[in-house]
């Protein structure tokens, strides 16, 4: 091959190499120059895990219900486990000076599926009676249904009473607003508010939800668990529908419970 031909072949070879390099560079440039937002969407779509499912709404247990007086419901309450099976827990301010009380467990849509249970006894702490101490804003009721030999707990199930669990618990709230005939529920984590008060942020708990239980460890199927508070305490449960309070459950509520159950 002559020098001239060799030079020509070399030029052709170099040109071919330049074309290949240019083509390769174009590919890289196209990728990096893509719209950042589009690139981010593509990357996210490629690596994203399956969409998380929304958490199911908390269950309103059959042990929770509405307190009635004069033919209308005005507060909330729940059955708490006892040997006799006839004890209901609510807020002390719900029973101030009221008579003719009854409890409708599982109340919804204007229906009392387990009937109306008459309140036969009301128990509040002495400190509430003498000074309406917000740290003692809880009350126990005993109930009986005329003509029914069963205890309410055998019909509805019951929460267990929890005390001394600390101020941070994930709880399910249930309450009956004055303006509706069905319960509202919410799940969130409690925090401390004062030496003997706890609070929780849950929207949509207006007047009528006082006495509604705060249930820790609620069973997803039944809604039953350990009741560690009731809506009440500071500002009789809170000045807004979005933040609720409860007296802290400690030895005070345990001592009151002991007077009820003997």
XYZ file of C-alpha atoms in Angstrom:
262
model
C 0.000 0.000 0.000
C 1.391 3.425 -0.938
C 1.911 6.131 1.634
C -0.887 8.095 -0.007
C -3.292 5.139 0.288
C -2.154 4.514 3.856
C -2.876 8.146 4.770
C -6.308 7.899 3.129
C -7.133 4.720 5.013
C -5.984 6.334 8.254
C -8.214 9.365 7.622
C -11.183 7.119 6.953
C -10.502 5.108 10.092
C -10.184 8.240 12.257
C -13.372 9.683 10.771
C -15.262 6.505 11.541
C -14.007 6.568 15.098
C -15.075 10.206 15.488
C -18.567 9.339 14.279
C -18.810 6.524 16.799
C -17.603 8.757 19.633
C -19.975 11.527 18.614
C -22.886 9.110 18.500
C -22.038 7.782 21.939
C -21.681 11.304 23.341
C -25.047 12.288 21.903
C -26.758 9.472 23.825
C -25.255 10.537 27.138
C -26.055 14.188 26.488
C -29.678 13.416 25.666
C -30.158 11.613 28.978
C -28.582 14.285 31.145
C -30.388 17.072 29.320
C -33.824 15.557 29.878
C -36.339 17.692 31.789
C -35.375 17.248 35.477
C -38.968 16.854 36.552
C -39.599 14.181 33.938
C -36.395 12.399 34.861
C -37.368 12.451 38.501
C -40.817 11.036 37.727
C -39.320 8.251 35.657
C -36.789 7.423 38.349
C -39.435 7.469 41.069
C -41.764 5.294 39.029
C -38.985 2.814 38.422
C -37.960 2.401 42.044
C -41.154 3.188 43.943
C -42.649 0.437 46.054
C -46.339 -0.415 45.677
C -48.635 2.340 46.960
C -49.300 2.098 50.680
C -52.871 1.297 51.615
C -54.743 3.792 53.762
C -55.127 2.696 57.367
C -58.628 1.409 58.085
C -60.893 3.617 60.176
C -61.001 2.661 63.866
C -63.877 0.418 64.914
C -66.514 1.816 67.281
C -66.946 -1.077 69.698
C -70.283 -2.309 70.985
C -69.050 -1.464 74.487
C -69.149 2.259 73.657
C -72.451 4.063 73.575
C -74.502 7.152 74.326
C -75.827 8.418 77.647
C -79.439 9.602 77.605
C -81.529 11.849 79.836
C -84.946 13.249 79.077
C -85.166 11.335 75.820
C -81.981 12.707 74.215
C -78.348 11.730 74.280
C -75.948 14.247 75.779
C -72.723 12.389 76.682
C -70.803 9.213 75.874
C -69.726 6.208 77.949
C -68.392 2.654 77.706
C -68.624 -0.674 79.490
C -65.604 -1.530 81.632
C -64.848 -5.046 82.824
C -65.941 -5.968 86.333
C -66.799 -9.152 88.174
C -70.503 -8.334 88.151
C -70.321 -7.147 84.541
C -72.577 -4.139 85.136
C -70.149 -1.178 85.241
C -69.987 1.725 82.780
C -67.345 4.475 82.673
C -67.956 8.128 81.734
C -66.893 11.650 82.756
C -67.967 13.009 86.153
C -69.207 16.270 84.640
C -71.689 14.236 82.567
C -73.606 13.123 85.652
C -73.712 16.382 87.602
C -77.220 16.836 89.006
C -78.796 14.544 86.413
C -81.396 11.882 87.091
C -83.242 9.350 84.994
C -80.086 8.369 83.131
C -79.859 5.476 80.703
C -77.112 4.037 78.512
C -77.466 2.732 74.950
C -74.408 0.655 74.000
C -73.600 0.395 70.294
C -76.021 3.233 69.528
C -76.054 4.226 65.837
C -78.367 5.860 63.326
C -80.970 6.429 66.001
C -81.070 2.719 66.881
C -80.203 1.128 70.239
C -79.382 -2.424 69.080
C -78.689 -3.687 72.613
C -81.468 -1.744 74.291
C -81.522 1.007 76.903
C -79.895 0.188 80.241
C -81.056 2.137 83.269
C -78.402 3.698 85.485
C -78.847 2.318 88.998
C -75.801 3.860 90.694
C -73.416 6.811 90.165
C -69.916 6.907 91.674
C -67.578 9.921 91.568
C -64.458 10.790 93.555
C -64.818 12.974 96.670
C -62.537 15.596 95.160
C -64.937 15.988 92.263
C -67.944 16.271 94.561
C -66.344 18.970 96.724
C -64.488 21.068 94.161
C -65.044 19.659 90.652
C -61.331 18.868 90.455
C -60.599 18.367 86.707
C -57.999 15.751 87.625
C -60.888 13.619 88.948
C -63.291 14.062 86.045
C -64.340 10.433 85.711
C -67.320 8.470 86.993
C -68.519 4.898 87.177
C -72.136 3.896 86.694
C -73.897 0.643 87.403
C -76.611 -0.317 84.942
C -79.468 -2.791 84.639
C -81.993 -3.531 81.925
C -85.487 -4.260 83.253
C -86.594 -7.774 82.403
C -83.100 -8.882 81.363
C -81.226 -11.229 83.705
C -77.961 -10.778 81.809
C -75.230 -8.321 82.766
C -74.454 -5.711 80.141
C -70.879 -6.942 79.740
C -72.118 -10.366 78.625
C -74.041 -8.645 75.849
C -71.571 -6.005 74.628
C -68.143 -7.048 75.784
C -66.017 -4.636 77.812
C -62.769 -2.722 77.952
C -60.415 -3.346 80.836
C -59.493 -0.436 83.091
C -55.931 0.763 82.526
C -54.067 2.910 85.055
C -50.491 4.085 85.421
C -49.626 3.540 81.746
C -47.799 6.832 81.297
C -48.849 9.793 79.174
C -47.904 8.499 75.730
C -50.281 5.907 74.302
C -51.816 5.328 70.896
C -55.542 5.358 71.559
C -58.845 5.080 69.742
C -61.427 7.680 70.771
C -65.164 7.126 70.407
C -67.842 9.695 71.109
C -71.396 10.729 70.259
C -71.785 14.368 69.181
C -75.016 16.024 70.306
C -75.986 16.754 66.723
C -75.641 13.237 65.281
C -77.030 9.795 66.018
C -73.879 7.867 65.161
C -70.442 7.773 66.780
C -67.270 9.440 65.612
C -63.935 7.687 66.017
C -60.299 8.701 65.777
C -56.896 7.155 66.457
C -53.891 9.176 67.603
C -51.133 9.319 70.217
C -51.628 11.055 73.558
C -49.285 13.549 75.217
C -49.037 15.026 78.701
C -50.804 18.290 79.502
C -50.182 19.260 83.101
C -49.207 17.019 86.025
C -52.390 14.924 85.892
C -53.870 15.698 82.490
C -53.412 14.110 79.068
C -54.425 15.386 75.649
C -54.895 14.055 72.145
C -55.505 15.739 68.808
C -58.552 14.297 67.064
C -60.835 16.398 64.838
C -64.616 16.347 65.101
C -65.221 15.705 68.828
C -67.679 18.448 69.907
C -70.243 18.619 72.732
C -71.761 15.219 73.466
C -68.516 13.297 73.128
C -67.608 13.901 76.789
C -67.127 10.625 78.596
C -66.093 8.844 75.407
C -63.380 6.229 76.022
C -59.697 6.434 75.070
C -58.834 2.819 74.295
C -55.238 1.626 74.019
C -54.434 -1.588 72.175
C -57.870 -1.693 70.564
C -58.604 -4.954 68.778
C -59.067 -4.152 65.062
C -62.105 -6.429 64.866
C -63.941 -5.523 68.075
C -62.528 -2.149 69.095
C -62.071 -3.465 72.644
C -58.897 -2.863 74.610
C -57.650 -1.050 77.694
C -59.399 2.223 78.535
C -56.814 4.761 79.719
C -58.896 7.948 79.617
C -62.269 9.525 78.947
C -62.983 12.864 77.298
C -63.151 15.312 80.194
C -60.745 16.936 82.623
C -59.274 20.245 81.492
C -61.987 22.595 80.158
C -64.450 19.685 80.599
C -62.703 17.883 77.761
C -61.413 20.776 75.666
C -62.480 24.142 74.271
C -62.355 23.041 70.618
C -63.635 19.914 68.812
C -60.119 19.133 67.564
C -58.245 18.645 70.858
C -59.562 16.489 73.694
C -58.369 16.079 77.263
C -58.684 13.496 80.003
C -57.740 13.219 83.623
C -54.752 10.907 83.963
C -55.754 7.449 85.163
C -53.747 6.533 88.260
C -54.488 5.279 91.788
C -57.370 7.753 92.138
C -59.477 5.979 89.533
C -58.374 2.589 90.811
C -59.583 3.492 94.311
C -62.919 4.724 92.945
C -63.325 1.556 90.910
C -62.701 -0.497 94.047
C -65.612 1.221 95.808
C -67.887 0.262 92.910
C -66.845 -3.350 92.614
C -66.420 -3.996 96.351
